Coordinates of C-alpha atoms and ligand atoms in Angstrom, one line a residue:
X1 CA -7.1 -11.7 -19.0
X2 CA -4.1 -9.4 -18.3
X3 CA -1.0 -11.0 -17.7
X4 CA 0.8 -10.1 -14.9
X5 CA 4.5 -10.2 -13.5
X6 CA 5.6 -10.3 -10.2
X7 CA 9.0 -9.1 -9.8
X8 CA 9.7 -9.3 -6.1
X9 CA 8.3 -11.5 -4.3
X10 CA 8.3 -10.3 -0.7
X11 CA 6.2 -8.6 2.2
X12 CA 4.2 -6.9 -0.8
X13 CA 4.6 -8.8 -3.7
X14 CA 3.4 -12.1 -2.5
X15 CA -0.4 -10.2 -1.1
X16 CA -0.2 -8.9 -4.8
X17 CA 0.3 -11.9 -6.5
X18 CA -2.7 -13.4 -4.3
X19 CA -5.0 -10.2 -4.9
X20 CA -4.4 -10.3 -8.5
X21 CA -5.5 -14.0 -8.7
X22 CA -8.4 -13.1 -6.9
X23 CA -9.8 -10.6 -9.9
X24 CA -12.1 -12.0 -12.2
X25 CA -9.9 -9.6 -15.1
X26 CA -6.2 -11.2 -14.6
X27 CA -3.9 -13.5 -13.6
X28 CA -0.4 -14.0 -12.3
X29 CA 1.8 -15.2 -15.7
X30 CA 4.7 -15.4 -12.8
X31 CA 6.4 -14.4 -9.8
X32 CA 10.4 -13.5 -9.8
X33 CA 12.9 -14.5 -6.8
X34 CA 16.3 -14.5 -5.9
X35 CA 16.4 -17.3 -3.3
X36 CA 14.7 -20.6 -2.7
X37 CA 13.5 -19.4 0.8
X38 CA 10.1 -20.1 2.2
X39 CA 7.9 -17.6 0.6
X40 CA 9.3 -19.4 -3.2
X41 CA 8.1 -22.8 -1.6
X42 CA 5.0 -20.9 -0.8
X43 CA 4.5 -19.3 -4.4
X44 CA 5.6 -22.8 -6.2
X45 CA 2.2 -23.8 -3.7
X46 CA -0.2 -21.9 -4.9
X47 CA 0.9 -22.4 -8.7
X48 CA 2.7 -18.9 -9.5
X49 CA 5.0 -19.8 -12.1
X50 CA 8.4 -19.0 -10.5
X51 CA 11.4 -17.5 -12.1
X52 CA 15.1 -16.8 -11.1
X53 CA 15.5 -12.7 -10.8
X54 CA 19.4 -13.6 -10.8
X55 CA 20.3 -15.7 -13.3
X56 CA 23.6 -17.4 -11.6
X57 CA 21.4 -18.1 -8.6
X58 CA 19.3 -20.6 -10.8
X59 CA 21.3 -23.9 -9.6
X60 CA 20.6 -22.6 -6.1
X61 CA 16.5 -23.1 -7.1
X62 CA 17.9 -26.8 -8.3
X63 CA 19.6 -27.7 -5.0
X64 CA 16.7 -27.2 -3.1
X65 CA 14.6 -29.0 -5.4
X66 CA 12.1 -25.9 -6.5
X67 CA 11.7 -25.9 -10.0
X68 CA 11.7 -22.6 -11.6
X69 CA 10.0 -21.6 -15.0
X70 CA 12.5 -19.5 -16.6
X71 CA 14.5 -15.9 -15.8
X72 CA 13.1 -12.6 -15.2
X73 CA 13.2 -11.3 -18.7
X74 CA 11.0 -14.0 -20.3
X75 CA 8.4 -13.6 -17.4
X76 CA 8.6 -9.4 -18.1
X77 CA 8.9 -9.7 -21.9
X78 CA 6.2 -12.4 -22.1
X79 CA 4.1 -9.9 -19.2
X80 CA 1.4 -7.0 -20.3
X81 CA 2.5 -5.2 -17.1
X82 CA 4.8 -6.0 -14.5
X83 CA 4.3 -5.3 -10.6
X84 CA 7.5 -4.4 -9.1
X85 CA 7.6 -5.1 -5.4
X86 CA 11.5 -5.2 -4.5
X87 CA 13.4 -3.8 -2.3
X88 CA 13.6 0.2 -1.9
X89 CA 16.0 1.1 -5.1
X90 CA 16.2 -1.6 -6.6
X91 CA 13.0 -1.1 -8.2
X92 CA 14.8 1.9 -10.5
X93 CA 17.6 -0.3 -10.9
X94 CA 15.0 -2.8 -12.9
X95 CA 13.4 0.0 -14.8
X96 CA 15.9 -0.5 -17.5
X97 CA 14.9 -4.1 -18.5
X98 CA 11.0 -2.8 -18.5
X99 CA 12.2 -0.3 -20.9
X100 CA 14.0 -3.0 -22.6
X101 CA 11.1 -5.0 -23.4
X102 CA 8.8 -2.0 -23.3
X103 CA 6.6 -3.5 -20.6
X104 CA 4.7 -1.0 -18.2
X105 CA 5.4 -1.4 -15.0
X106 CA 4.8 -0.4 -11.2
X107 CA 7.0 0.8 -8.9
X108 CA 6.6 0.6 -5.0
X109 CA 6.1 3.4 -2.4
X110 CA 10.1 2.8 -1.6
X111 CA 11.5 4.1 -4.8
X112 CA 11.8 8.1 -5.4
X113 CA 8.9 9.5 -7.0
X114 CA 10.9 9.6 -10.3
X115 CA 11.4 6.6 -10.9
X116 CA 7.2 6.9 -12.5
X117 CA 5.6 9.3 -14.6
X118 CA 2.8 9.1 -12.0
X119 CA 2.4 8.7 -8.5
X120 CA -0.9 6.9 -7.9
X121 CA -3.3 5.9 -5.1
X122 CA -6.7 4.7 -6.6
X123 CA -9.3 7.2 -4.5
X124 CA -6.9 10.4 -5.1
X125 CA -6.0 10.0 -9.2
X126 CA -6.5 7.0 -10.8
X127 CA -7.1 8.4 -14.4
X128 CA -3.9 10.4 -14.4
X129 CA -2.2 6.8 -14.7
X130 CA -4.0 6.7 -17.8
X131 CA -1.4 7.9 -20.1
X132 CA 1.8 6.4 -18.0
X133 CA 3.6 3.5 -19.0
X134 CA 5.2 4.0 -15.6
X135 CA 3.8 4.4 -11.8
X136 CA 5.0 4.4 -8.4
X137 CA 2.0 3.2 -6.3
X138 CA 2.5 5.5 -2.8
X139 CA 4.0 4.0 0.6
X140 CA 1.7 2.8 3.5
X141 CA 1.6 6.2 5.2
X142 CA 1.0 7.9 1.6
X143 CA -1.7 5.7 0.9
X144 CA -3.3 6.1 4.4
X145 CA -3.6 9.9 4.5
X146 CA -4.7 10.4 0.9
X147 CA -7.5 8.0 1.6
X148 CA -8.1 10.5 4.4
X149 CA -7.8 14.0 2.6
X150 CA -9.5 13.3 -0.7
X151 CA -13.0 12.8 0.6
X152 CA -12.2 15.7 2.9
X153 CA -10.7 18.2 0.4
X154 CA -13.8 17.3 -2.1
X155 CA -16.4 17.6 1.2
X156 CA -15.2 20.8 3.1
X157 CA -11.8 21.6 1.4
X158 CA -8.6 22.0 3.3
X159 CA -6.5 24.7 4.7
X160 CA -4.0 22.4 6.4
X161 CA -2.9 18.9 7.5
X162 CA -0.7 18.7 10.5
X163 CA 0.1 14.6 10.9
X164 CA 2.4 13.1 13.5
X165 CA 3.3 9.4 12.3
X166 CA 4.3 6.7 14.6
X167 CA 5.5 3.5 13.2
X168 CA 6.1 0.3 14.0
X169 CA 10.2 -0.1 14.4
X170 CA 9.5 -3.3 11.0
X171 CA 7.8 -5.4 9.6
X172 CA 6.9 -9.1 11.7
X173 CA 9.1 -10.7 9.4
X174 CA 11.8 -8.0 9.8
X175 CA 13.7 -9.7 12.5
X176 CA 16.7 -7.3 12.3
X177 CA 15.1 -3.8 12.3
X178 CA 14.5 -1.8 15.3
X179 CA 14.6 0.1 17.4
X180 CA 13.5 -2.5 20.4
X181 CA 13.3 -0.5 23.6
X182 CA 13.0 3.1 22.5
X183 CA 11.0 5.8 21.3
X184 CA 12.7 7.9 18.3
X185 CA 11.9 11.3 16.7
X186 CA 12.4 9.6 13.7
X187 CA 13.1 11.7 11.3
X188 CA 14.1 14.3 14.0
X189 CA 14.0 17.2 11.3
X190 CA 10.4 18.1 10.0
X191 CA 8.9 17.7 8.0
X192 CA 9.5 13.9 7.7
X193 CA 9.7 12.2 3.9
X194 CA 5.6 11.6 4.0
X195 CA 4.3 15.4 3.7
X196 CA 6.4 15.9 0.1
X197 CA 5.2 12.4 -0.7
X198 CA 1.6 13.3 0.1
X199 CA 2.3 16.7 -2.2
X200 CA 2.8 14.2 -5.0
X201 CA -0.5 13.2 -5.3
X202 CA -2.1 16.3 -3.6
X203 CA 0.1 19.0 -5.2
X204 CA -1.5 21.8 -3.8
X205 CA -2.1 20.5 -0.2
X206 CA -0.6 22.3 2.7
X207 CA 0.8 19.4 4.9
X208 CA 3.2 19.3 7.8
X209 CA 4.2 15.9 8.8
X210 CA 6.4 14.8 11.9
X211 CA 7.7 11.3 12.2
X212 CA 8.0 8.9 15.2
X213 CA 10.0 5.0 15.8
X214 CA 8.2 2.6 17.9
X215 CA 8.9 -1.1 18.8
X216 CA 5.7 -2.2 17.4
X217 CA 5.4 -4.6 14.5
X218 CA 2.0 -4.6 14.3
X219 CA 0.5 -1.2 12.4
X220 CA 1.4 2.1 12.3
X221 CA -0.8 4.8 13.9
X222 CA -1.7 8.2 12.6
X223 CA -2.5 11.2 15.2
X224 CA -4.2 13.5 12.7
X225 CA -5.3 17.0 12.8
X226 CA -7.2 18.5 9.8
X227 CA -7.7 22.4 9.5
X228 CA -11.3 22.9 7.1
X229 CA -12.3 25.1 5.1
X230 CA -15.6 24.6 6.3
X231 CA -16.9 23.5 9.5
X232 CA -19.3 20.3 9.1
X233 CA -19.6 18.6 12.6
X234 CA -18.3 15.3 13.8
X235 CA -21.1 13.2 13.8
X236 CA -21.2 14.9 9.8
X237 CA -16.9 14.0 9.2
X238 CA -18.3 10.5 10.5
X239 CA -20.7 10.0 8.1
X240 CA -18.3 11.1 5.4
X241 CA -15.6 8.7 6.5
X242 CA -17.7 6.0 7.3
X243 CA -18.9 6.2 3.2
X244 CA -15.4 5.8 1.7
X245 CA -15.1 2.0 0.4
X246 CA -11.8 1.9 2.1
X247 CA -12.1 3.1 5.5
X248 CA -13.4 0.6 8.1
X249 CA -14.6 3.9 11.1
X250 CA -14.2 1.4 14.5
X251 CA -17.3 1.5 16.0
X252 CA -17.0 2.6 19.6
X253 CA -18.6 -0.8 20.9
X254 CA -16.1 -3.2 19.5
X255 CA -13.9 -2.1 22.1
X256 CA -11.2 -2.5 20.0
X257 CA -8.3 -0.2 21.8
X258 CA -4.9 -0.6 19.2
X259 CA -3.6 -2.3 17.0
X260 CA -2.9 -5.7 18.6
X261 CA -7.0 -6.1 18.4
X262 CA -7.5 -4.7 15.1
X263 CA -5.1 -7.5 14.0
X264 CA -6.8 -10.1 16.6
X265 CA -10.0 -9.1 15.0
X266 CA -9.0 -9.4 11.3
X267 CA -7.8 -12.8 12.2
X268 CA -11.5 -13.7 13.4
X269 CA -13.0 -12.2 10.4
X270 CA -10.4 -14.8 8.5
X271 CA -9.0 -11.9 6.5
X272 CA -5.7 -13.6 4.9
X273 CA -2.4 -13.3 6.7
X274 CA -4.3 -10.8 8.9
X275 CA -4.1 -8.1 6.6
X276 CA -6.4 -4.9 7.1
X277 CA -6.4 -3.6 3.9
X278 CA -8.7 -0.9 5.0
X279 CA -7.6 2.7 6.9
X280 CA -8.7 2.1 10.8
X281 CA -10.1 5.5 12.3
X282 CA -11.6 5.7 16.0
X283 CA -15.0 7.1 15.1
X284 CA -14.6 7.9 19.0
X285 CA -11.4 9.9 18.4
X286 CA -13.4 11.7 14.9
X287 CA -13.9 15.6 16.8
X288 CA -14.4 18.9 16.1
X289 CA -13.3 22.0 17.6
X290 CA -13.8 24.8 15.5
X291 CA -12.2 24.4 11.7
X292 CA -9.9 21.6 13.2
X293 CA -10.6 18.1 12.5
X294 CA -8.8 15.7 15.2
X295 CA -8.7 11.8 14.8
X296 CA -6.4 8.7 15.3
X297 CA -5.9 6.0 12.3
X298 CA -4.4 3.0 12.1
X299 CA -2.5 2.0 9.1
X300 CA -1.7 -1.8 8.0
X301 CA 1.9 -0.9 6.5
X302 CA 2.0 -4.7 4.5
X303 CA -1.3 -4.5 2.9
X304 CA -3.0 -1.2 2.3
X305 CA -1.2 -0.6 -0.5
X306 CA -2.5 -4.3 -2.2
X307 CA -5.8 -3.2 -3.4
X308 CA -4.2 -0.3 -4.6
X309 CA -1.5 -2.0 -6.9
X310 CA -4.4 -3.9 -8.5
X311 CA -6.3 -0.4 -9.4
X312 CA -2.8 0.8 -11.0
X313 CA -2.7 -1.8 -13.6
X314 CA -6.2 -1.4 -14.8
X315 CA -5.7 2.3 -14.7
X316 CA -2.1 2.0 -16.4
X317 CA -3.9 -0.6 -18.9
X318 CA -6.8 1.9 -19.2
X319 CA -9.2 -1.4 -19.0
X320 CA -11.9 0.5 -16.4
X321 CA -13.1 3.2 -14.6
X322 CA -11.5 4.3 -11.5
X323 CA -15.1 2.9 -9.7
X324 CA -15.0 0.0 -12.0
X325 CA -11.7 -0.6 -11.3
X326 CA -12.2 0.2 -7.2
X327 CA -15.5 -2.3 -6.9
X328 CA -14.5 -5.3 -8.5
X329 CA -11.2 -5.0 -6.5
X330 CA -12.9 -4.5 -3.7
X331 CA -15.6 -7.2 -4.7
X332 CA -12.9 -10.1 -5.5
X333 CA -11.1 -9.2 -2.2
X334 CA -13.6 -9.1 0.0
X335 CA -12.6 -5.4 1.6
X336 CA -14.7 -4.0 3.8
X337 CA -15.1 -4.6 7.8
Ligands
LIG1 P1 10.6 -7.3 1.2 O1 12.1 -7.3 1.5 O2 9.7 -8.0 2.1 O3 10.4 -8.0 -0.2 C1 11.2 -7.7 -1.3 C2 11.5 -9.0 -2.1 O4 12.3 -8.7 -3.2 C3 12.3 -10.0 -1.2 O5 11.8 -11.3 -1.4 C4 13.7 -10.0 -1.9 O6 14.4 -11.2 -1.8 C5 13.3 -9.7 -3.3 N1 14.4 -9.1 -4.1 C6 15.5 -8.4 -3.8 N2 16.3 -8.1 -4.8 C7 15.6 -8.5 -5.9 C8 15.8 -8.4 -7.3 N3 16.9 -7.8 -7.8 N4 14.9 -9.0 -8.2 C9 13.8 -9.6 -7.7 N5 13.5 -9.7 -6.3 C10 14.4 -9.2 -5.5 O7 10.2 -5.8 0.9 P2 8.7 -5.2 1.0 O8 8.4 -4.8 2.3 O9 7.8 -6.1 0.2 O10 9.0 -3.9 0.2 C11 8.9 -3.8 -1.2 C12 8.6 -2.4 -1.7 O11 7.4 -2.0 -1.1 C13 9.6 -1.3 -1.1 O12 9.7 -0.2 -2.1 C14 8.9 -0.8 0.1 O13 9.3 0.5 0.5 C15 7.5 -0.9 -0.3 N6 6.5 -0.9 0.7 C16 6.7 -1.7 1.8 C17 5.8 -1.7 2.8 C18 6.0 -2.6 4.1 O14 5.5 -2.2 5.1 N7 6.6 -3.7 4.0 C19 4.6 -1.0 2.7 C20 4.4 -0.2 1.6 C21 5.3 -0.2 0.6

């Protein structure tokens, strides 16, 4: 069974730590906190072995009567790889005590993409993770358009992405972020930060991104255009998108209309916490007019990258295949809508 660290439990870290359970190939040695807040009540819960990140902040874990298993270094020393799931930066702060105790790690979507050898998302490049000891598994966004362009680059090949990004002002949980009556250009320059973070798993993609604020909470949502090389036609893209094991295409007779019943309708299907783990295109909105592909996605920002960290440690741990690896994910999570 691979042992694996949590450091960071938050928004990301704790659907890893419940993912990783979930696989029949490994199990959560511990999860790592800086306060006693609800989600280390939560962890202590479910049985994660819980550790102090900060070491003077263990009498704080006393006082409100959570008992913790150690500090971070023993869980990453004792770890085979650790899932790093802090805040943005502080990630590449840690790298240093990985290095220390020369456990491989991964590094969040938040952090540059130096702070890996690799930049990773399962259906673009798992086996170049193969020979790093270090990988930054992509952002939400990231994740969400390389799911898109690697079954189109391989199907009809690409001449150019052009993808205007609106997302939600936080997270649910992310009572202080905003904005809350507006509508931002956000970056206002172009391209925004997700084009050059697309290029670093698609290197040689042509990609102009533009980035929008909204006060939504819920998902983000992608208005894509696609320029092929060839020209296949809708009901063909369809097909192809409707194959990928991590695409859910809506059917037009759901009538499901945003992202407020894409959530509604993971809660009925009793997904955990909600989460839609899967990219959301319109198969209404999938069209063709001439080369140019048009469609609208919708992006779960706190859980599409989940089944994507699990993929990174087999592929960092060289244990499977990158299908090996994607189906028993997929299997033990139960993705697919
Ligand atoms: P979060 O704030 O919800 O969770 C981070 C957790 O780390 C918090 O519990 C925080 O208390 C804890 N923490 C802070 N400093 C720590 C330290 N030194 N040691 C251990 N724990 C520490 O953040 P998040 O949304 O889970 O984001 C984590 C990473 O994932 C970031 O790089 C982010 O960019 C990336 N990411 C976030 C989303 C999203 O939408 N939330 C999506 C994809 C990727």
């Amino acid at each position: 069974m691979i042992q694996v660290a949590i450091n960071g439990y938050g928004t990301i870290g704790k659907r890893v730590a419940d993912a990783v359970s979930a696989q029949p190939d490994m199990e959560v040695l511990g999860v790592a906190k800086t306060r006693p807040n609800f989600e280390a009540e939560t962890a202590v819960e479910k049985g994660y072995p819980l550790y102090a990140a900060i070491e003077d902040r263990l009498d704080q874990f006393d006082e409100a009567g959570i008992e913790v298993a150690g500090t971070v270094d023993e869980l990453v020393e004792a770890a085979d790889i650790v899932v790093d799931a802090c805040p943005s930066g502080i990630g590449a702060d840690n790298k240093a005590m990985y290095e220390e105790y020369d456990t491989p790690a991964l590094f969040q979507g938040g952090e540059d993409a130096d702070v890996g050898e690799v930049s990773f998302n399962a259906r673009a490049n798992y086996d170049e993770a193969g020979d790093a000891d270090y990988v930054r598994v992509v952002s939400c966004n990231t994740t969400g358009l390389s799911r898109l362009v690697a079954p189109l680059e391989e199907a009809y090949g690409i001449e150019k992405v052009r993808a205007t990004l609106v997302r939600r002002g936080g997270d649910p949980g992310q009572t202080g972020r905003g904005p809350i009556n507006d509508i931002l250009p956000n970056p206002v320059t172009l391209p925004s930060h997700h084009g050059p973070d697309v290029n670093t798993i698609f290197p040689d993609l042509n990609i102009d991104t533009l980035g929008m604020k909204v006060p939504a909470t819920l998902m983000h949502t992608h208005s894509i255009n696609v320029e092929l090389e060839s020209r296949p036609d809708a009901a063909e893209v369809r097909e192809l998108l409707e194959s990928q094991s991590r695409t859910f295409v809506v059917p037009d007779h759901m009538d499901i209309d945003g992202a407020g019943k894409l959530k509604e309708y993971a809660m009925d299907r009793g997904r955990p916490r909600a989460d839609i783990w899967e990219n959301c295109i319109w198969g209404a909105s999938i069209t063709m007019e001439d080369n140019d592909l048009y469609l609208f996605q919708a992006i779960h920002q706190e859980s599409d990258v989940v089944p994507e960290n699990v993929d990174a440690i087999r592929a960092v741990l060289g244990t499977k295949s990158a299908e090996e690896s994607v189906e028993t994910t997929n299997d033990a999570m139960g993705m697919g809508l």
